[in-house]
Each structure stands twice: as C-alpha cells, then as structure tokens.
mmCIF file of C-alpha atoms in Angstrom:
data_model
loop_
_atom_site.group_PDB
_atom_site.id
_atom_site.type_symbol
_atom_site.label_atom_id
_atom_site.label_comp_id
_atom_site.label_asym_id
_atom_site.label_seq_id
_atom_site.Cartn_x
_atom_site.Cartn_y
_atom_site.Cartn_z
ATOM 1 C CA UNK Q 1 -112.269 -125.703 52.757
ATOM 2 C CA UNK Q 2 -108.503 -126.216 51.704
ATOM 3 C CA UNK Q 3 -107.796 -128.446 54.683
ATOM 4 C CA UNK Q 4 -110.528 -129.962 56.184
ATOM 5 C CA UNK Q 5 -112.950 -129.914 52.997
ATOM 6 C CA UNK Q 6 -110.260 -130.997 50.262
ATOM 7 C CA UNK Q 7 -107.730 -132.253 52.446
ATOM 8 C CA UNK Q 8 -104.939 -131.108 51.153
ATOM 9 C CA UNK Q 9 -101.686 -131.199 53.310
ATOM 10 C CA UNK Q 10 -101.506 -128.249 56.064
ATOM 11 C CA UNK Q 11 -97.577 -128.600 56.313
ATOM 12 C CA UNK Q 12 -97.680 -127.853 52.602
ATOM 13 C CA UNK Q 13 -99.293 -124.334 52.592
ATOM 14 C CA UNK Q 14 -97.683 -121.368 52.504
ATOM 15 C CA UNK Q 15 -99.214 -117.727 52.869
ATOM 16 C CA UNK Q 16 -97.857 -114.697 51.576
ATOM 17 C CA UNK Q 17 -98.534 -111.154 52.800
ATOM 18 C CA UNK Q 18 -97.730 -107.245 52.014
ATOM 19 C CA UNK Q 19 -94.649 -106.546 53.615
ATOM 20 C CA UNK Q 20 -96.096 -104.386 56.062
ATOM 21 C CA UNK Q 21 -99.456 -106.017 56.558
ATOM 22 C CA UNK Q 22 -99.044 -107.232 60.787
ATOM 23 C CA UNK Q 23 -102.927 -107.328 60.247
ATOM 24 C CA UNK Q 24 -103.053 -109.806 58.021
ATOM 25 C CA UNK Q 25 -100.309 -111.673 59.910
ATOM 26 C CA UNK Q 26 -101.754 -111.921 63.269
ATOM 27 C CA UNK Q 27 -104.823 -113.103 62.038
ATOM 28 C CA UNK Q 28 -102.684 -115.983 59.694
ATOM 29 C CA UNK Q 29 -100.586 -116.519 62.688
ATOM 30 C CA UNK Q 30 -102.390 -116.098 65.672
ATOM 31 C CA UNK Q 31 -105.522 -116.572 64.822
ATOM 32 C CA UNK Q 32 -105.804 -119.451 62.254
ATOM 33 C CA UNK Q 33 -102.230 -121.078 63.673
ATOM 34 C CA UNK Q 34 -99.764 -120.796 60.885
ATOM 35 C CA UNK Q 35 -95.932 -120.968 61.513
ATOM 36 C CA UNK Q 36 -94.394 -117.954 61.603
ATOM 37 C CA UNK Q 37 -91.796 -119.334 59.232
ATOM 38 C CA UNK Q 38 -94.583 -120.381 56.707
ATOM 39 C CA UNK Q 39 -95.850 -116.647 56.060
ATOM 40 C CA UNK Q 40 -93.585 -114.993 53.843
ATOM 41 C CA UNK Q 41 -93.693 -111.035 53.497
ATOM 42 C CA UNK Q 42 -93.834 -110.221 49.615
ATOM 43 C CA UNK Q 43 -93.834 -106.620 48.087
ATOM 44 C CA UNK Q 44 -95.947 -104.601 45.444
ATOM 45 C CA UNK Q 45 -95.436 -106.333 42.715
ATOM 46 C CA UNK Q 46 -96.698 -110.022 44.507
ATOM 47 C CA UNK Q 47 -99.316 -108.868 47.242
ATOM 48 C CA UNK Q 48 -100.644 -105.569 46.513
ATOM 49 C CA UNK Q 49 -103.343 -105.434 43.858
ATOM 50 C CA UNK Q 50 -104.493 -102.282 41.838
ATOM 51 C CA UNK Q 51 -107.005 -101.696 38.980
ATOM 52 C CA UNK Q 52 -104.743 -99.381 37.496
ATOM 53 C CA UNK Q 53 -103.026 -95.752 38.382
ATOM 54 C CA UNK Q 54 -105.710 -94.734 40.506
ATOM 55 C CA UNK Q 55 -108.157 -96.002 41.936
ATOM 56 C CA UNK Q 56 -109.560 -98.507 44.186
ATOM 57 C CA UNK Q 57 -106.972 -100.739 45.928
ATOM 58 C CA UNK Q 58 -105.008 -102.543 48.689
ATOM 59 C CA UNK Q 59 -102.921 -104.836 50.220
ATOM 60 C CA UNK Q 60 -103.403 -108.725 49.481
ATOM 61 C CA UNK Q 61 -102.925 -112.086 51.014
ATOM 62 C CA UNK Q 62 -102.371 -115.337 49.155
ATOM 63 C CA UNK Q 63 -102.785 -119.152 49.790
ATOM 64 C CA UNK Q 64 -99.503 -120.919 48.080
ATOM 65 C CA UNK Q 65 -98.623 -124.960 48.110
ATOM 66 C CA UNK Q 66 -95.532 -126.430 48.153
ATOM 67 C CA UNK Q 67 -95.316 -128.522 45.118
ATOM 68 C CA UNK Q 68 -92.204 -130.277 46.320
ATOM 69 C CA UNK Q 69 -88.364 -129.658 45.031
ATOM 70 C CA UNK Q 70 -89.551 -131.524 41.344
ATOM 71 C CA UNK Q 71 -90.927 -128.547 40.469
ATOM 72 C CA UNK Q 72 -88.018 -126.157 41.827
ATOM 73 C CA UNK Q 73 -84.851 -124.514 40.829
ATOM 74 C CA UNK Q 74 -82.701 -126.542 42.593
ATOM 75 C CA UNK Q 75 -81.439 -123.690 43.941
ATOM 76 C CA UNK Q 76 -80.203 -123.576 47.412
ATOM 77 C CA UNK Q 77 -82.316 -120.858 48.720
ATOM 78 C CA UNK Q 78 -85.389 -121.039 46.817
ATOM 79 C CA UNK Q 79 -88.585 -120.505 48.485
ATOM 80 C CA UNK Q 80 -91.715 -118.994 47.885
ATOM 81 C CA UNK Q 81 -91.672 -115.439 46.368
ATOM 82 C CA UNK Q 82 -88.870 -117.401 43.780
ATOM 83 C CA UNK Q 83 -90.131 -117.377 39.949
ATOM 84 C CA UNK Q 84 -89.669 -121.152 39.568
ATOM 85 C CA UNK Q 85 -92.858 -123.394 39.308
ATOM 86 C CA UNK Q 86 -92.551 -125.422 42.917
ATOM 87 C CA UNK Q 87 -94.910 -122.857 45.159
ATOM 88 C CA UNK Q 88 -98.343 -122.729 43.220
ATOM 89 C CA UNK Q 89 -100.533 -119.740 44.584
ATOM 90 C CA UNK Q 90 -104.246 -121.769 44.725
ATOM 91 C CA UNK Q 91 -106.025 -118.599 46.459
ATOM 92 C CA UNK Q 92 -105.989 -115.148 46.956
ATOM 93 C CA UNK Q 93 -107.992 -112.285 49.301
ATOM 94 C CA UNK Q 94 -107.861 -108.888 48.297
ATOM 95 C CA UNK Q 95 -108.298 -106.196 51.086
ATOM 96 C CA UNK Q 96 -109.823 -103.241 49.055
ATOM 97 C CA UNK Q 97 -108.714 -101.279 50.998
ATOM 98 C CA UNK Q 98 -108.225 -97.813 49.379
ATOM 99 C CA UNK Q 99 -108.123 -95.329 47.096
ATOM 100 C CA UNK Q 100 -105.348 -94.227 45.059
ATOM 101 C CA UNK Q 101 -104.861 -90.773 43.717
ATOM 102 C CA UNK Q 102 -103.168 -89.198 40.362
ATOM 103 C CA UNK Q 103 -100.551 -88.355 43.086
ATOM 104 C CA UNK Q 104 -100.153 -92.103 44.553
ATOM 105 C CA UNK Q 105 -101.678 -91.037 47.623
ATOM 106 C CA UNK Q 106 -103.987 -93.393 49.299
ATOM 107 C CA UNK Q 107 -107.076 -92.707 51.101
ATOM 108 C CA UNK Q 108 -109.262 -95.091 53.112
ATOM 109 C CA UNK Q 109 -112.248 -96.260 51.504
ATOM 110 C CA UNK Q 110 -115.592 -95.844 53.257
ATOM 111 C CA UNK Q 111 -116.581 -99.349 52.461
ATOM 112 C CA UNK Q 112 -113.868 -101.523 52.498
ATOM 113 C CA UNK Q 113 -114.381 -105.562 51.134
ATOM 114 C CA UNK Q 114 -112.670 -108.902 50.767
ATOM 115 C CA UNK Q 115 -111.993 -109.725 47.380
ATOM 116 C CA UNK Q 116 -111.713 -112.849 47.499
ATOM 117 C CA UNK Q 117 -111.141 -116.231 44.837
ATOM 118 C CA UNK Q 118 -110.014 -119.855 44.144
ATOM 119 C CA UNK Q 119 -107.895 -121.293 41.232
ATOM 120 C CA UNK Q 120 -110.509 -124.198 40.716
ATOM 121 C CA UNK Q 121 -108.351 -125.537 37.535
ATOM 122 C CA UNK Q 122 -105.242 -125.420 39.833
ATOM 123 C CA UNK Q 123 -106.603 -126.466 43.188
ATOM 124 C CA UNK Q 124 -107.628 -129.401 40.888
ATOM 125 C CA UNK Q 125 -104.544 -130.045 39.435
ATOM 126 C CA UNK Q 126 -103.215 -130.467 43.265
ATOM 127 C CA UNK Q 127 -105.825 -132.991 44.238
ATOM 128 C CA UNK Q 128 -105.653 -135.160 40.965
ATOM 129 C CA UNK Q 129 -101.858 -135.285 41.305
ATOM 130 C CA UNK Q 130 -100.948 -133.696 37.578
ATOM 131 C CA UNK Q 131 -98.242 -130.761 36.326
ATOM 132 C CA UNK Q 132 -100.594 -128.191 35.104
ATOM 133 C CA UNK Q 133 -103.795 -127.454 35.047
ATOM 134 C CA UNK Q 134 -104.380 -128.931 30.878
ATOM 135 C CA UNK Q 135 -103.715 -132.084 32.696
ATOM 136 C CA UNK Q 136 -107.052 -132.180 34.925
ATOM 137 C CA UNK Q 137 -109.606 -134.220 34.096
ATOM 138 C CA UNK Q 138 -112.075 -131.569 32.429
ATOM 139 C CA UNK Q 139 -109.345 -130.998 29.385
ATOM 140 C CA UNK Q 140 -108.921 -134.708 28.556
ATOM 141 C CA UNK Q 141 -111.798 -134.770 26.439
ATOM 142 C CA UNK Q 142 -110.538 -131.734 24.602
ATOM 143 C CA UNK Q 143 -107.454 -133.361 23.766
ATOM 144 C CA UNK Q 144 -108.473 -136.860 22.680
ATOM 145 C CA UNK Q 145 -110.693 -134.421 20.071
ATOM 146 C CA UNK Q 146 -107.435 -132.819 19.249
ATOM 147 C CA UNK Q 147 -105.148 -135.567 18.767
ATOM 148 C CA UNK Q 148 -107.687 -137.428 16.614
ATOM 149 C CA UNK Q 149 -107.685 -134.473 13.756
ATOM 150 C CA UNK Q 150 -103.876 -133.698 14.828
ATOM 151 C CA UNK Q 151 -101.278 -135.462 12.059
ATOM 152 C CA UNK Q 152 -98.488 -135.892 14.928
ATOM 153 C CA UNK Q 153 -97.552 -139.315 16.062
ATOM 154 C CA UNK Q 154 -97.981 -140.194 20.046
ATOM 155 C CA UNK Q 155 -94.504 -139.911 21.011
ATOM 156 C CA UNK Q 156 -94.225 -135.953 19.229
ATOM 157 C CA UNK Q 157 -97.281 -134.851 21.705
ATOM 158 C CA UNK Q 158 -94.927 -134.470 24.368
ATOM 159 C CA UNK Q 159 -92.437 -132.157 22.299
ATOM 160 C CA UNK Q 160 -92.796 -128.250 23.596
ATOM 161 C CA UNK Q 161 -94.368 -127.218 20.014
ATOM 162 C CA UNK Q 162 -96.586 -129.028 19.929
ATOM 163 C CA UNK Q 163 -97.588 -129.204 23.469
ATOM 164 C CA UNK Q 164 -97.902 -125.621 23.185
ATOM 165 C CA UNK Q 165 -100.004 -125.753 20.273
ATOM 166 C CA UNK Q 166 -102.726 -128.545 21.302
ATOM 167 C CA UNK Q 167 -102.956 -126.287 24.977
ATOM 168 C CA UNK Q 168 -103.655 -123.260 22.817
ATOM 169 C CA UNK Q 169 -106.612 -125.555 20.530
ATOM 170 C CA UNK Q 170 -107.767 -126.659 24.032
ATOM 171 C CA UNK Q 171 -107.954 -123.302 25.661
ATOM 172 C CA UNK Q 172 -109.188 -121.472 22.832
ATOM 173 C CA UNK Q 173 -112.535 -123.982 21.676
ATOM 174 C CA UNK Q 174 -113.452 -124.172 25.261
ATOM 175 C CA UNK Q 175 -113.869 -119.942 25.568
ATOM 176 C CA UNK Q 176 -115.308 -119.939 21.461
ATOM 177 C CA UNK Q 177 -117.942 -122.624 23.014
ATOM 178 C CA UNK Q 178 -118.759 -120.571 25.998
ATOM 179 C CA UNK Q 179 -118.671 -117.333 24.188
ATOM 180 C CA UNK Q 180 -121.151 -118.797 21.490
ATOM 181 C CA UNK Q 181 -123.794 -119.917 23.519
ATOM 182 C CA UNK Q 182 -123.844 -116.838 25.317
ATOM 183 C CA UNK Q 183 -124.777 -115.152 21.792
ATOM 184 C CA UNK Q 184 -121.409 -114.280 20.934
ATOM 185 C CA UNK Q 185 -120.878 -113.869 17.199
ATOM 186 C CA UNK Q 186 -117.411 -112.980 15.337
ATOM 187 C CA UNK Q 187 -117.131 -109.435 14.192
ATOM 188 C CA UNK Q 188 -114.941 -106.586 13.925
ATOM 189 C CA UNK Q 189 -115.391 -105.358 17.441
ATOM 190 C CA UNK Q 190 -115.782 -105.786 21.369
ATOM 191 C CA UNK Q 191 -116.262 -109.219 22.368
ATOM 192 C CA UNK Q 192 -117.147 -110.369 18.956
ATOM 193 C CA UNK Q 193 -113.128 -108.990 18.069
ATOM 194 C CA UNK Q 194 -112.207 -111.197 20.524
ATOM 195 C CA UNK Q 195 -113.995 -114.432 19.450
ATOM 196 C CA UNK Q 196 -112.557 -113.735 15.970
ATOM 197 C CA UNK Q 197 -109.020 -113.413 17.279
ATOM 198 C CA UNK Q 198 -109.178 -116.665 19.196
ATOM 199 C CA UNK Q 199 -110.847 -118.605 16.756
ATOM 200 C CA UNK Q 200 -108.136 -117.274 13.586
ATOM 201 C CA UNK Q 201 -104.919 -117.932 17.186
ATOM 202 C CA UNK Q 202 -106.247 -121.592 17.083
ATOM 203 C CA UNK Q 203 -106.549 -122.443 13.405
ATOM 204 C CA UNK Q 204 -102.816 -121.050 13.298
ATOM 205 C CA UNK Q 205 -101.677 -123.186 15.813
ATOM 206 C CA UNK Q 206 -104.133 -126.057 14.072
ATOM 207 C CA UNK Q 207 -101.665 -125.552 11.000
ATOM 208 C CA UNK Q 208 -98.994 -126.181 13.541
ATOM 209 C CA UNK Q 209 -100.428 -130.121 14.359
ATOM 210 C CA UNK Q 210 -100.497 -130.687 10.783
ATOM 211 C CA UNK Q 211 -104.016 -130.358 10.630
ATOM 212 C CA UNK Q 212 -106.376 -129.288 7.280
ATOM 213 C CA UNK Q 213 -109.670 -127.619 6.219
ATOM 214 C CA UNK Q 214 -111.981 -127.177 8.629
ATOM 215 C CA UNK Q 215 -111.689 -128.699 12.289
ATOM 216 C CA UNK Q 216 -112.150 -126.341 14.901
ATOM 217 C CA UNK Q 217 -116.076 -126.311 15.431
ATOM 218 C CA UNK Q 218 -116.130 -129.966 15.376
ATOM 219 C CA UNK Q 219 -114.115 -129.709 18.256
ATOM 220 C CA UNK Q 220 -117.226 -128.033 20.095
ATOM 221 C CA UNK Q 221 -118.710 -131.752 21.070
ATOM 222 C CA UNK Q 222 -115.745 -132.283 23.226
ATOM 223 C CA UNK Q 223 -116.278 -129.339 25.117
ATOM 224 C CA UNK Q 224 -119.632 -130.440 25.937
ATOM 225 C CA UNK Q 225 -118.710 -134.034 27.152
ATOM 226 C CA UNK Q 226 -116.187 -131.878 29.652
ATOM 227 C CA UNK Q 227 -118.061 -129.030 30.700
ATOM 228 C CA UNK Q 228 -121.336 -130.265 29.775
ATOM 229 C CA UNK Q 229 -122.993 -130.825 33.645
#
C-alpha cells in the first residue's frame, strides 16, 4: 500500500524493531527486501507496547519516513530512534504476543494477533508535501472558519501562540462535532465530562485569538465542508 499504492519513496522508509525481535527482522529483511542498515533495533520504551502493568502484550514493529535533514537536529549522528521531528513513524504492527503478570513475567498467549494501524492524517501530510498534519487538506476549512472570527492579523498566524491556539480550536470542534452527532451531550461525567472539557479548552484558547461571545458552534459548518463525505 505504502509503496506501490501511495507511492511514496522506498529509499525513504525506515523500520524499527524490538531489540531482540530476529523474527520480525528476517521477515523485514529477507522476506520483504529491506536493507539491513534501514531496520533499526529500538527498546521498550519505542517498540514494545503494553496496556498497562499486566496484561496482554508484545513486541512491535513500526513503518518510519525519512523526512529529510529540514526536519532534523543537525546533529551529526542523528537517525531514527532520535527525538527530533525528521523520521515520522506513519505505521505500526503490534505482535500481541503475551501476557504479562503482577510479577513482569510473560506468558504466551493462546491466540496471538497483529495489531495493526495507519496514521491517515500523517501518511497524508507526506503525500501532500506539508509540516504537520493541521496542514492537510481536511483542516483548511477549519481554519479559514477560525481566522474569520479570530482578531489576529495574517502575518501573527504564524507566531507559536497563536499557532498553538487556532490547532487547539481546530482539533477540539472537529471531536465536539463528531462527539455530538453521535448523541454526545455535555455533563458532569464519562464522555459527556469530556465534551465539556474540550469545548470550555477551546473557548480558552478562543480568548487567546482575541475572539468574543459566542463562536465555537458556528464553527461546526466547517467541519462538515471537511469531513462531510
């Protein structure tokens, strides 16, 4: 799908692993083709997924492109596993694998799966050439909404505040919209909590564009010329 269906580059992927998964790498490597130099052994805390303590859990692969040396550090030796912004993970597979214990032991599971997903907001981002994913095409109906109501001149859009702030609007009205037409209401628990919270997050950061009274349902129309099909 990544290279022959969306076309993006092949000498631009990266994969990382578990550090000790040779599974995972022969079938990367030997199977599928991939450099040996372009699979990149990462530990716990970057390819090994848990739901929590215990539980079910296991190992994980990942799908990362090189963004270029734009995005980087600058630093000699980055590469991927670095915390800079230049390799952008676009999928990952999850081998749920086992089961951990209140001791950390792990036991095979008697059903193992694939776990397995797409970042369709970043893989987009990739293939329409922007920074991030508020860039894509699907948010720049959002934003025109935004900067109509917003009392900030062109040229302060681009300042980090206020960036920051229109992202948050953007973010926030899209999940409200979603979460209202599935029959979400705002109350003082569960889901409805969390409607409540993101809807009171966005008028804040509303306050921080300058804008007054009431604006953020009247961004909901936006939302629909995006997402709408």
């Amino acid at each position: 799908l990544l290279t022959n269906g969306y076309k993006l580059p092949v000498d631009k992927l990266w994969i990382s692993i578990y550090t000790d998964d040779d599974e995972a790498f022969d079938i990367w490597h030997t199977q599928i083709g991939v450099p040996k130099d372009r699979i990149v052994r990462l530990g716990e805390k970057d390819n090994f997924w848990a739901m929590g303590d215990t539980g079910p859990c296991g190992p994980c692969t990942e799908i990362h492109i090189d963004r270029g040396a734009t995005h980087g550090c600058g630093k000699p030796d980055c590469a991927l596993g670095c915390d800079c912004d230049r390799f952008l993970e676009i999928w990952n597979l999850v081998f749920m694998q086992f089961e951990r214990n209140e001791k950390g032991e792990l036991t095979p599971l008697p059903k193992p799966s694939i776990d397995t997903g797409m970042g369709l907001e970043r893989t987009a981002s990739i293939l329409q050439g922007v920074d991030s994913n508020y860039e894509i095409d699907l948010f720049q109906p959002i934003f025109e909404a935004i900067w109509k109501v917003a009392r900030v001149s062109p040229e302060e859009r681009k300042e980090l505040a206020n960036r920051t702030a229109s992202q948050v609007i953007a973010d926030h009205i899209r999940a409200a919209t979603f979460m209202t037409y599935d029959g979400v209401v705002p109350s003082n628990e569960g889901r409805g909590y969390v409607l409540r919270k993101i809807i009171r997050r966005a008028l804040r950061f509303g306050k921080k564009l300058g804008i007054e009274g009431l604006f953020f349902a009247d961004l909901a129309p936006s939302v629909l010329t995006a997402m709408g099909d």
